[in-house]
Amino acid sequence: MQRSMTRPGQHVMKSYEQYAEMLFRIALVHLGSREDAEEATQDTFIKLMEKAPAFQDEEHQKAWLIRVITNHCKNLLGRGWRKREVKLEGMEPAAAGNPEELAVLQLVMAMPVKYRTVIHLYYYEDYPIQKISEILRISESAVKMRLRRGRQLLKLELEGAESE
């Protein structure tokens, strides 16, 4: 394992340029707040500098970063003060292009974290089930189950929205 003092800063800058936008989107889906997502993204890169893990390749690094920010977001959501906040109403939709996409994105963001995470990684980041399983360190069957239940929740919400 490399120490942070031996890791060149250029590597972190390159990683930031390559993955910061994706990590921000993941954090935004989890946290529902632009400010919190920016902070979580920064914290993830600080952990990259501090821990300076040795990666096998770029995919390994990308998966590590996604796992770190996902866990960081879960920790933030689990804190007592955060549970009392409602951030979705004032959130700016950074990833949505049209009103339909925005509506679906808002429904995804309102889902429980365990469903929201797999749906975001599968549909927005184009990860296959096996890779999501590796990133989140859960079984492939758990990923499939969360995808299925998440889709069911979305379907119910979309049907409810259409009937109103």
Coordinates of N, CA, C and O in Angstrom, one line a residue:
M1 N 0.8 -1.2 0.0 CA 0.0 0.0 0.0 C 0.9 1.2 0.0 O 1.8 1.3 0.8
Q2 N 0.5 2.2 -0.8 CA 1.3 3.4 -0.9 C 0.8 4.4 0.2 O -0.3 4.4 0.5
R3 N 1.7 5.2 0.7 CA 1.3 6.2 1.6 C 1.1 7.5 0.8 O 1.6 7.7 -0.3
S4 N 0.3 8.4 1.4 CA -0.1 9.6 0.7 C 1.1 10.5 0.4 O 1.1 11.2 -0.6
M5 N 2.2 10.4 1.2 CA 3.4 11.2 0.9 C 4.0 10.8 -0.4 O 4.7 11.6 -1.1
T6 N 3.9 9.5 -0.8 CA 4.6 9.0 -2.0 C 3.7 9.1 -3.2 O 4.2 9.0 -4.3
R7 N 2.4 9.4 -3.1 CA 1.5 9.4 -4.2 C 1.7 10.8 -4.9 O 1.5 11.8 -4.2
P8 N 1.9 10.8 -6.1 CA 2.0 12.1 -6.8 C 0.7 12.8 -6.9 O -0.4 12.2 -7.1
G9 N 0.6 14.1 -6.7 CA -0.6 14.9 -6.7 C -1.3 14.8 -8.1 O -2.5 15.0 -8.2
Q10 N -0.5 14.6 -9.1 CA -1.0 14.6 -10.5 C -2.0 13.4 -10.6 O -3.0 13.6 -11.3
H11 N -1.8 12.3 -9.9 CA -2.7 11.2 -10.0 C -4.1 11.5 -9.4 O -5.1 11.2 -10.0
V12 N -4.1 12.2 -8.3 CA -5.4 12.6 -7.7 C -6.1 13.6 -8.6 O -7.3 13.5 -8.8
M13 N -5.4 14.6 -9.2 CA -6.0 15.5 -10.1 C -6.6 14.8 -11.3 O -7.7 15.1 -11.7
K14 N -5.9 13.9 -11.8 CA -6.4 13.1 -13.0 C -7.6 12.3 -12.6 O -8.6 12.3 -13.3
S15 N -7.6 11.7 -11.4 CA -8.8 11.0 -10.9 C -9.9 11.9 -10.7 O -11.1 11.6 -11.0
Y16 N -9.7 13.1 -10.2 CA -10.7 14.1 -9.9 C -11.4 14.5 -11.2 O -12.6 14.5 -11.4
E17 N -10.6 14.8 -12.2 CA -11.1 15.2 -13.5 C -11.9 14.0 -14.2 O -12.9 14.3 -14.8
Q18 N -11.5 12.8 -13.9 CA -12.1 11.7 -14.6 C -13.4 11.2 -13.9 O -14.4 10.9 -14.5
Y19 N -13.4 11.3 -12.5 CA -14.6 10.7 -11.8 C -15.4 11.7 -11.0 O -16.4 11.3 -10.4
A20 N -15.0 12.9 -10.8 CA -15.7 13.8 -9.9 C -17.2 14.0 -10.3 O -18.1 14.0 -9.4
E21 N -17.4 14.1 -11.6 CA -18.8 14.4 -12.0 C -19.7 13.2 -11.7 O -20.8 13.3 -11.2
M22 N -19.2 12.0 -12.0 CA -19.9 10.8 -11.7 C -20.2 10.6 -10.2 O -21.3 10.3 -9.8
L23 N -19.2 10.8 -9.4 CA -19.3 10.7 -7.9 C -20.3 11.8 -7.4 O -21.1 11.5 -6.5
F24 N -20.3 13.0 -8.0 CA -21.2 14.0 -7.6 C -22.6 13.5 -7.9 O -23.5 13.7 -7.0
R25 N -22.9 13.0 -9.0 CA -24.2 12.5 -9.4 C -24.7 11.4 -8.4 O -25.8 11.4 -8.0
I26 N -23.8 10.5 -8.1 CA -24.1 9.4 -7.1 C -24.5 10.0 -5.7 O -25.5 9.7 -5.1
A27 N -23.7 11.0 -5.3 CA -23.9 11.6 -4.0 C -25.2 12.4 -4.1 O -26.0 12.4 -3.1
L28 N -25.5 13.1 -5.2 CA -26.7 13.9 -5.3 C -28.0 13.0 -5.2 O -28.9 13.3 -4.6
V29 N -27.9 11.8 -5.9 CA -29.0 10.9 -5.8 C -29.2 10.4 -4.4 O -30.3 10.3 -3.9
H30 N -28.1 10.2 -3.6 CA -28.3 9.7 -2.3 C -28.7 10.8 -1.3 O -29.6 10.6 -0.5
L31 N -28.1 12.0 -1.4 CA -28.3 13.0 -0.4 C -29.4 14.0 -0.8 O -30.0 14.7 0.1
G32 N -29.7 14.2 -2.1 CA -30.7 15.1 -2.5 C -30.4 16.6 -2.3 O -31.2 17.4 -2.4
S33 N -29.1 16.9 -2.1 CA -28.7 18.3 -1.9 C -27.4 18.5 -2.6 O -26.4 17.8 -2.4
R34 N -27.4 19.6 -3.4 CA -26.2 19.9 -4.1 C -25.0 20.2 -3.2 O -23.9 19.7 -3.4
E35 N -25.2 20.9 -2.1 CA -24.1 21.2 -1.2 C -23.6 20.0 -0.5 O -22.4 19.8 -0.4
D36 N -24.5 19.1 -0.1 CA -24.0 17.9 0.6 C -23.3 17.0 -0.4 O -22.3 16.3 -0.1
A37 N -23.8 16.9 -1.7 CA -23.2 16.1 -2.7 C -21.8 16.6 -3.0 O -20.8 15.8 -3.2
E38 N -21.6 17.9 -3.1 CA -20.3 18.5 -3.3 C -19.3 18.1 -2.2 O -18.2 17.8 -2.4
E39 N -19.8 18.3 -0.9 CA -19.0 17.9 0.2 C -18.6 16.5 0.2 O -17.5 16.1 0.5
A40 N -19.6 15.6 -0.1 CA -19.3 14.2 -0.1 C -18.3 13.8 -1.2 O -17.4 13.0 -1.0
T41 N -18.3 14.5 -2.3 CA -17.4 14.3 -3.4 C -16.0 14.7 -2.9 O -15.0 14.0 -3.1
Q42 N -15.9 15.9 -2.3 CA -14.6 16.3 -1.8 C -14.1 15.4 -0.7 O -12.9 15.0 -0.8
D43 N -14.9 14.9 0.2 CA -14.5 14.0 1.2 C -14.0 12.7 0.6 O -13.0 12.1 1.1
T44 N -14.6 12.2 -0.5 CA -14.1 11.0 -1.2 C -12.7 11.2 -1.7 O -11.9 10.3 -1.5
F45 N -12.4 12.3 -2.3 CA -11.1 12.5 -2.8 C -10.1 12.8 -1.7 O -8.9 12.4 -1.9
I46 N -10.5 13.3 -0.6 CA -9.6 13.4 0.6 C -9.2 12.0 1.1 O -8.1 11.8 1.4
K47 N -10.2 11.1 1.1 CA -9.9 9.8 1.5 C -9.0 9.1 0.5 O -8.1 8.3 0.9
L48 N -9.1 9.4 -0.8 CA -8.2 8.9 -1.8 C -6.8 9.3 -1.5 O -5.9 8.6 -1.6
M49 N -6.7 10.6 -1.2 CA -5.3 11.1 -0.9 C -4.8 10.5 0.4 O -3.6 10.2 0.5
E50 N -5.6 10.4 1.5 CA -5.1 9.9 2.7 C -4.8 8.5 2.7 O -3.8 8.0 3.2
K51 N -5.7 7.7 2.1 CA -5.5 6.2 2.1 C -4.5 5.8 1.0 O -3.8 4.8 1.2
A52 N -4.5 6.5 -0.1 CA -3.7 6.2 -1.2 C -3.6 4.7 -1.5 O -2.5 4.1 -1.5
P53 N -4.7 4.0 -1.7 CA -4.7 2.6 -2.0 C -4.0 2.3 -3.3 O -4.0 3.1 -4.3
A54 N -3.5 1.1 -3.4 CA -2.9 0.7 -4.7 C -4.0 0.0 -5.5 O -4.6 -0.9 -5.1
F55 N -4.2 0.5 -6.7 CA -5.3 0.0 -7.6 C -4.7 -0.9 -8.7 O -3.6 -0.7 -9.2
Q56 N -5.5 -2.0 -9.0 CA -5.0 -2.9 -10.1 C -5.1 -2.2 -11.4 O -4.3 -2.4 -12.3
D57 N -6.2 -1.5 -11.6 CA -6.5 -0.8 -12.9 C -7.5 0.4 -12.6 O -7.9 0.6 -11.5
E58 N -7.9 1.0 -13.7 CA -8.8 2.2 -13.5 C -10.2 1.7 -13.1 O -10.8 2.4 -12.3
E59 N -10.6 0.6 -13.5 CA -11.9 0.1 -13.1 C -11.9 -0.2 -11.6 O -12.9 0.0 -10.9
H60 N -10.8 -0.7 -11.1 CA -10.7 -1.0 -9.7 C -10.8 0.3 -8.9 O -11.4 0.4 -7.9
Q61 N -10.1 1.3 -9.4 CA -10.1 2.6 -8.7 C -11.5 3.2 -8.8 O -12.0 3.7 -7.8
K62 N -12.2 3.1 -9.9 CA -13.5 3.7 -10.1 C -14.5 3.0 -9.1 O -15.3 3.6 -8.4
A63 N -14.4 1.7 -9.0 CA -15.3 0.9 -8.1 C -15.0 1.3 -6.6 O -15.9 1.4 -5.8
W64 N -13.7 1.5 -6.3 CA -13.3 1.9 -4.9 C -13.9 3.3 -4.6 O -14.5 3.5 -3.5
L65 N -13.8 4.2 -5.5 CA -14.4 5.5 -5.3 C -15.9 5.5 -5.2 O -16.5 6.2 -4.3
I66 N -16.6 4.7 -6.0 CA -18.0 4.6 -5.8 C -18.4 4.0 -4.5 O -19.3 4.4 -3.8
R67 N -17.7 2.9 -4.1 CA -18.0 2.3 -2.8 C -17.7 3.3 -1.6 O -18.5 3.4 -0.7
V68 N -16.7 4.1 -1.7 CA -16.4 5.1 -0.7 C -17.5 6.1 -0.6 O -17.9 6.4 0.5
I69 N -17.8 6.7 -1.7 CA -18.9 7.7 -1.7 C -20.2 7.2 -1.3 O -21.0 7.8 -0.6
T70 N -20.5 6.0 -1.7 CA -21.8 5.4 -1.3 C -21.8 5.1 0.2 O -22.8 5.5 0.9
N71 N -20.8 4.6 0.8 CA -20.7 4.4 2.2 C -20.7 5.7 3.0 O -21.4 5.9 4.0
H72 N -20.0 6.7 2.4 CA -20.0 8.1 3.0 C -21.4 8.6 3.1 O -21.9 9.2 4.1
C73 N -22.1 8.5 2.0 CA -23.5 9.0 1.9 C -24.4 8.3 2.9 O -25.2 8.9 3.6
K74 N -24.2 7.0 3.0 CA -25.0 6.2 4.0 C -24.8 6.7 5.4 O -25.7 6.8 6.2
N75 N -23.5 6.9 5.7 CA -23.1 7.4 7.0 C -23.8 8.8 7.3 O -24.3 9.1 8.3
L76 N -23.8 9.7 6.3 CA -24.4 11.0 6.4 C -25.9 10.9 6.6 O -26.4 11.6 7.5
L77 N -26.5 10.0 5.9 CA -27.9 9.8 6.0 C -28.3 9.2 7.4 O -29.4 9.4 7.9
G78 N -27.4 8.4 7.9 CA -27.7 7.8 9.2 C -27.5 8.7 10.4 O -28.0 8.3 11.5
R79 N -26.9 9.8 10.2 CA -26.7 10.7 11.3 C -28.0 11.3 11.8 O -28.9 11.6 11.0
G80 N -28.2 11.5 13.1 CA -29.4 12.0 13.6 C -29.9 13.3 13.0 O -31.1 13.5 12.7
W81 N -29.0 14.3 12.9 CA -29.4 15.6 12.4 C -29.9 15.5 11.0 O -30.7 16.3 10.6
R82 N -29.3 14.6 10.2 CA -29.6 14.5 8.8 C -31.0 13.9 8.6 O -31.7 14.3 7.7
K83 N -31.4 13.1 9.5 CA -32.7 12.4 9.4 C -33.9 13.4 9.5 O -34.9 13.2 8.9
R84 N -33.6 14.5 10.2 CA -34.7 15.5 10.3 C -34.8 16.5 9.2 O -35.7 17.2 9.1
E85 N -33.8 16.5 8.3 CA -33.8 17.4 7.2 C -34.7 16.8 6.0 O -34.7 15.6 5.8
V86 N -35.3 17.7 5.2 CA -36.0 17.4 4.0 C -35.4 18.2 2.9 O -35.7 19.4 2.9
K87 N -34.6 17.7 2.1 CA -33.8 18.4 1.1 C -34.4 18.3 -0.3 O -34.0 19.1 -1.2
L88 N -35.2 17.4 -0.6 CA -35.6 17.1 -2.0 C -36.3 18.3 -2.6 O -36.2 18.5 -3.8
E89 N -37.1 19.1 -1.9 CA -37.9 20.1 -2.5 C -37.0 21.2 -3.1 O -37.4 21.7 -4.2
G90 N -36.0 21.6 -2.5 CA -35.1 22.7 -3.1 C -34.0 22.2 -4.0 O -33.2 23.0 -4.4
M91 N -34.0 20.9 -4.3 CA -32.8 20.4 -5.0 C -32.9 20.8 -6.5 O -33.9 20.8 -7.1
E92 N -31.7 21.1 -7.0 CA -31.6 21.4 -8.4 C -31.4 20.1 -9.2 O -30.4 19.4 -8.9
P93 N -32.1 19.8 -10.2 CA -31.9 18.6 -11.0 C -30.8 18.7 -11.9 O -30.9 19.3 -13.0
A94 N -29.6 18.2 -11.5 CA -28.4 18.4 -12.4 C -28.4 17.4 -13.5 O -27.8 17.7 -14.6
A95 N -28.9 16.2 -13.3 CA -28.8 15.2 -14.4 C -30.0 15.1 -15.3 O -29.9 14.4 -16.3
A96 N -31.1 15.7 -15.0 CA -32.2 15.5 -15.8 C -32.3 16.5 -17.0 O -32.0 17.6 -16.8
G97 N -32.7 16.0 -18.1 CA -32.7 16.8 -19.3 C -34.1 17.4 -19.6 O -34.2 18.5 -20.1
N98 N -35.1 16.6 -19.5 CA -36.5 17.0 -19.8 C -37.4 16.7 -18.6 O -37.0 16.1 -17.7
P99 N -38.6 17.3 -18.7 CA -39.5 17.1 -17.5 C -39.8 15.6 -17.1 O -39.9 15.3 -15.9
E100 N -39.9 14.7 -18.1 CA -40.2 13.3 -17.8 C -39.0 12.7 -17.0 O -39.1 12.0 -16.1
E101 N -37.8 13.0 -17.5 CA -36.6 12.5 -16.9 C -36.5 13.1 -15.5 O -36.1 12.4 -14.5
L102 N -36.8 14.3 -15.3 CA -36.8 15.0 -14.0 C -37.7 14.3 -13.1 O -37.4 14.0 -11.9
A103 N -38.9 14.0 -13.5 CA -39.9 13.4 -12.7 C -39.5 12.0 -12.2 O -39.6 11.7 -11.0
V104 N -38.9 11.2 -13.1 CA -38.4 9.9 -12.8 C -37.2 10.0 -11.8 O -37.1 9.3 -10.8
L105 N -36.3 11.0 -12.1 CA -35.1 11.2 -11.2 C -35.6 11.6 -9.8 O -35.1 11.1 -8.8
Q106 N -36.6 12.4 -9.7 CA -37.1 12.8 -8.4 C -37.7 11.6 -7.6 O -37.6 11.4 -6.4
L107 N -38.4 10.7 -8.4 CA -38.9 9.5 -7.8 C -37.8 8.6 -7.3 O -37.9 8.0 -6.2
V108 N -36.8 8.5 -8.1 CA -35.6 7.6 -7.7 C -35.0 8.2 -6.5 O -34.7 7.4 -5.5
M109 N -34.9 9.5 -6.4 CA -34.2 10.1 -5.2 C -35.1 10.0 -4.0 O -34.5 10.1 -2.9
A110 N -36.4 9.8 -4.1 CA -37.2 9.7 -3.0 C -37.3 8.2 -2.5 O -37.9 8.0 -1.4
M111 N -36.7 7.3 -3.2 CA -36.8 5.9 -2.8 C -35.8 5.6 -1.6 O -34.9 6.4 -1.4
P112 N -36.0 4.5 -0.9 CA -35.1 4.1 0.1 C -33.7 4.0 -0.5 O -33.5 3.6 -1.6
V113 N -32.6 4.2 0.3 CA -31.3 4.3 -0.2 C -30.9 3.0 -0.9 O -30.2 3.0 -1.9
K114 N -31.2 1.8 -0.3 CA -30.8 0.6 -0.9 C -31.3 0.3 -2.3 O -30.6 -0.2 -3.1
Y115 N -32.5 0.8 -2.6 CA -33.0 0.7 -4.0 C -32.5 1.8 -4.9 O -32.1 1.6 -6.0
R116 N -32.4 3.0 -4.3 CA -31.9 4.1 -5.1 C -30.5 3.9 -5.6 O -30.1 4.2 -6.7
T117 N -29.6 3.3 -4.7 CA -28.2 3.1 -5.1 C -28.1 2.1 -6.3 O -27.4 2.4 -7.3
V118 N -28.8 1.0 -6.2 CA -28.7 0.0 -7.3 C -29.3 0.5 -8.6 O -28.8 0.3 -9.7
I119 N -30.4 1.2 -8.5 CA -31.1 1.8 -9.7 C -30.2 2.8 -10.3 O -30.0 2.9 -11.5
H120 N -29.6 3.7 -9.5 CA -28.7 4.7 -10.1 C -27.5 4.1 -10.8 O -27.2 4.4 -11.9
L121 N -26.9 3.1 -10.1 CA -25.7 2.5 -10.7 C -26.1 1.7 -12.0 O -25.3 1.7 -13.0
Y122 N -27.2 1.1 -12.0 CA -27.6 0.3 -13.2 C -28.1 1.2 -14.3 O -27.6 1.0 -15.4
Y123 N -29.0 2.1 -14.0 CA -29.6 2.9 -15.1 C -28.9 4.1 -15.5 O -28.8 4.5 -16.6
Y124 N -28.3 4.8 -14.5 CA -27.6 6.1 -14.8 C -26.1 5.9 -15.1 O -25.5 6.7 -15.8
E125 N -25.5 4.9 -14.4 CA -24.0 4.7 -14.6 C -23.7 3.5 -15.5 O -22.6 3.3 -15.8
D126 N -24.7 2.8 -15.9 CA -24.6 1.7 -16.9 C -23.7 0.5 -16.3 O -23.0 -0.1 -17.1
Y127 N -23.8 0.3 -15.1 CA -23.0 -0.8 -14.5 C -23.8 -2.1 -14.6 O -25.0 -2.1 -14.4
P128 N -23.2 -3.2 -15.0 CA -23.9 -4.5 -15.0 C -24.1 -5.0 -13.5 O -23.4 -4.5 -12.6
I129 N -25.0 -5.9 -13.4 CA -25.4 -6.4 -12.0 C -24.1 -7.0 -11.3 O -23.9 -6.7 -10.1
Q130 N -23.3 -7.7 -12.0 CA -22.1 -8.3 -11.4 C -21.2 -7.2 -10.8 O -20.7 -7.3 -9.7
K131 N -21.0 -6.1 -11.6 CA -20.1 -5.0 -11.1 C -20.7 -4.3 -9.9 O -20.0 -3.9 -9.0
I132 N -22.1 -4.1 -10.0 CA -22.7 -3.5 -8.8 C -22.6 -4.3 -7.6 O -22.3 -3.8 -6.5
S133 N -22.7 -5.6 -7.8 CA -22.4 -6.6 -6.7 C -21.1 -6.4 -6.1 O -20.9 -6.4 -4.8
E134 N -20.1 -6.2 -6.9 CA -18.7 -6.1 -6.4 C -18.5 -4.7 -5.7 O -17.9 -4.6 -4.7
I135 N -19.1 -3.7 -6.3 CA -18.9 -2.3 -5.8 C -19.6 -2.2 -4.4 O -19.0 -1.7 -3.4
L136 N -20.8 -2.7 -4.3 CA -21.5 -2.6 -3.0 C -21.2 -3.7 -2.0 O -21.7 -3.7 -0.9
R137 N -20.5 -4.7 -2.5 CA -20.2 -5.9 -1.7 C -21.4 -6.6 -1.2 O -21.5 -6.9 0.0
I138 N -22.3 -6.8 -2.1 CA -23.5 -7.6 -1.8 C -23.6 -8.7 -2.9 O -23.0 -8.5 -4.0
S139 N -24.4 -9.7 -2.7 CA -24.5 -10.7 -3.7 C -25.3 -10.2 -5.0 O -26.0 -9.3 -4.9
E140 N -25.0 -10.9 -6.1 CA -25.8 -10.6 -7.3 C -27.3 -10.8 -7.1 O -28.0 -10.0 -7.7
S141 N -27.7 -11.8 -6.4 CA -29.1 -12.0 -6.2 C -29.7 -10.8 -5.4 O -30.8 -10.4 -5.6
A142 N -28.9 -10.3 -4.4 CA -29.4 -9.1 -3.7 C -29.5 -7.9 -4.6 O -30.5 -7.1 -4.5
V143 N -28.6 -7.7 -5.5 CA -28.7 -6.6 -6.5 C -30.0 -6.8 -7.3 O -30.7 -5.8 -7.5
K144 N -30.2 -8.0 -7.8 CA -31.3 -8.3 -8.7 C -32.6 -8.0 -7.9 O -33.6 -7.4 -8.4
M145 N -32.7 -8.4 -6.6 CA -33.9 -8.2 -5.8 C -34.1 -6.8 -5.6 O -35.3 -6.3 -5.7
R146 N -33.1 -6.0 -5.3 CA -33.2 -4.6 -5.1 C -33.7 -3.9 -6.4 O -34.5 -2.9 -6.3
L147 N -33.1 -4.3 -7.5 CA -33.6 -3.7 -8.8 C -35.0 -4.0 -9.0 O -35.8 -3.1 -9.4
R148 N -35.4 -5.3 -8.8 CA -36.8 -5.6 -9.0 C -37.8 -4.8 -8.1 O -38.8 -4.3 -8.5
R149 N -37.4 -4.8 -6.8 CA -38.3 -4.0 -5.8 C -38.2 -2.5 -6.1 O -39.3 -1.8 -6.0
G150 N -37.1 -2.0 -6.5 CA -37.0 -0.6 -6.9 C -37.9 -0.3 -8.1 O -38.6 0.7 -8.1
R151 N -37.8 -1.2 -9.1 CA -38.7 -1.0 -10.3 C -40.1 -1.0 -9.9 O -40.9 -0.2 -10.4
Q152 N -40.5 -1.9 -9.0 CA -41.9 -2.0 -8.6 C -42.3 -0.7 -7.9 O -43.4 -0.2 -8.1
L153 N -41.5 -0.2 -7.0 CA -41.8 1.0 -6.4 C -41.9 2.2 -7.4 O -42.9 3.0 -7.3
L154 N -41.0 2.2 -8.3 CA -41.1 3.3 -9.4 C -42.4 3.1 -10.2 O -43.1 4.1 -10.5
K155 N -42.7 1.9 -10.5 CA -43.9 1.6 -11.3 C -45.2 2.1 -10.5 O -46.0 2.8 -11.1
L156 N -45.2 1.8 -9.2 CA -46.4 2.2 -8.4 C -46.4 3.7 -8.3 O -47.5 4.3 -8.4
E157 N -45.3 4.3 -8.2 CA -45.3 5.8 -8.1 C -45.7 6.4 -9.4 O -46.4 7.4 -9.4
L158 N -45.2 5.9 -10.5 CA -45.5 6.5 -11.8 C -47.0 6.3 -12.1 O -47.6 7.2 -12.7
E159 N -47.5 5.1 -11.8 CA -49.0 4.9 -12.0 C -49.8 5.8 -11.1 O -50.8 6.3 -11.6
G160 N -49.3 6.0 -9.9 CA -50.0 6.9 -9.0 C -50.0 8.4 -9.5 O -51.0 9.1 -9.4
A161 N -48.9 8.7 -10.1 CA -48.7 10.1 -10.6 C -49.6 10.3 -11.9 O -50.1 11.4 -12.1
E162 N -49.7 9.3 -12.7 CA -50.6 9.4 -13.9 C -52.1 9.5 -13.5 O -52.8 10.1 -14.2
S163 N -52.5 8.8 -12.5 CA -53.9 8.8 -12.1 C -54.3 10.1 -11.5 O -55.5 10.3 -11.4
E164 N -53.3 10.9 -11.0 CA -53.7 12.1 -10.3 C -54.1 13.2 -11.3 O -53.8 13.3 -12.4

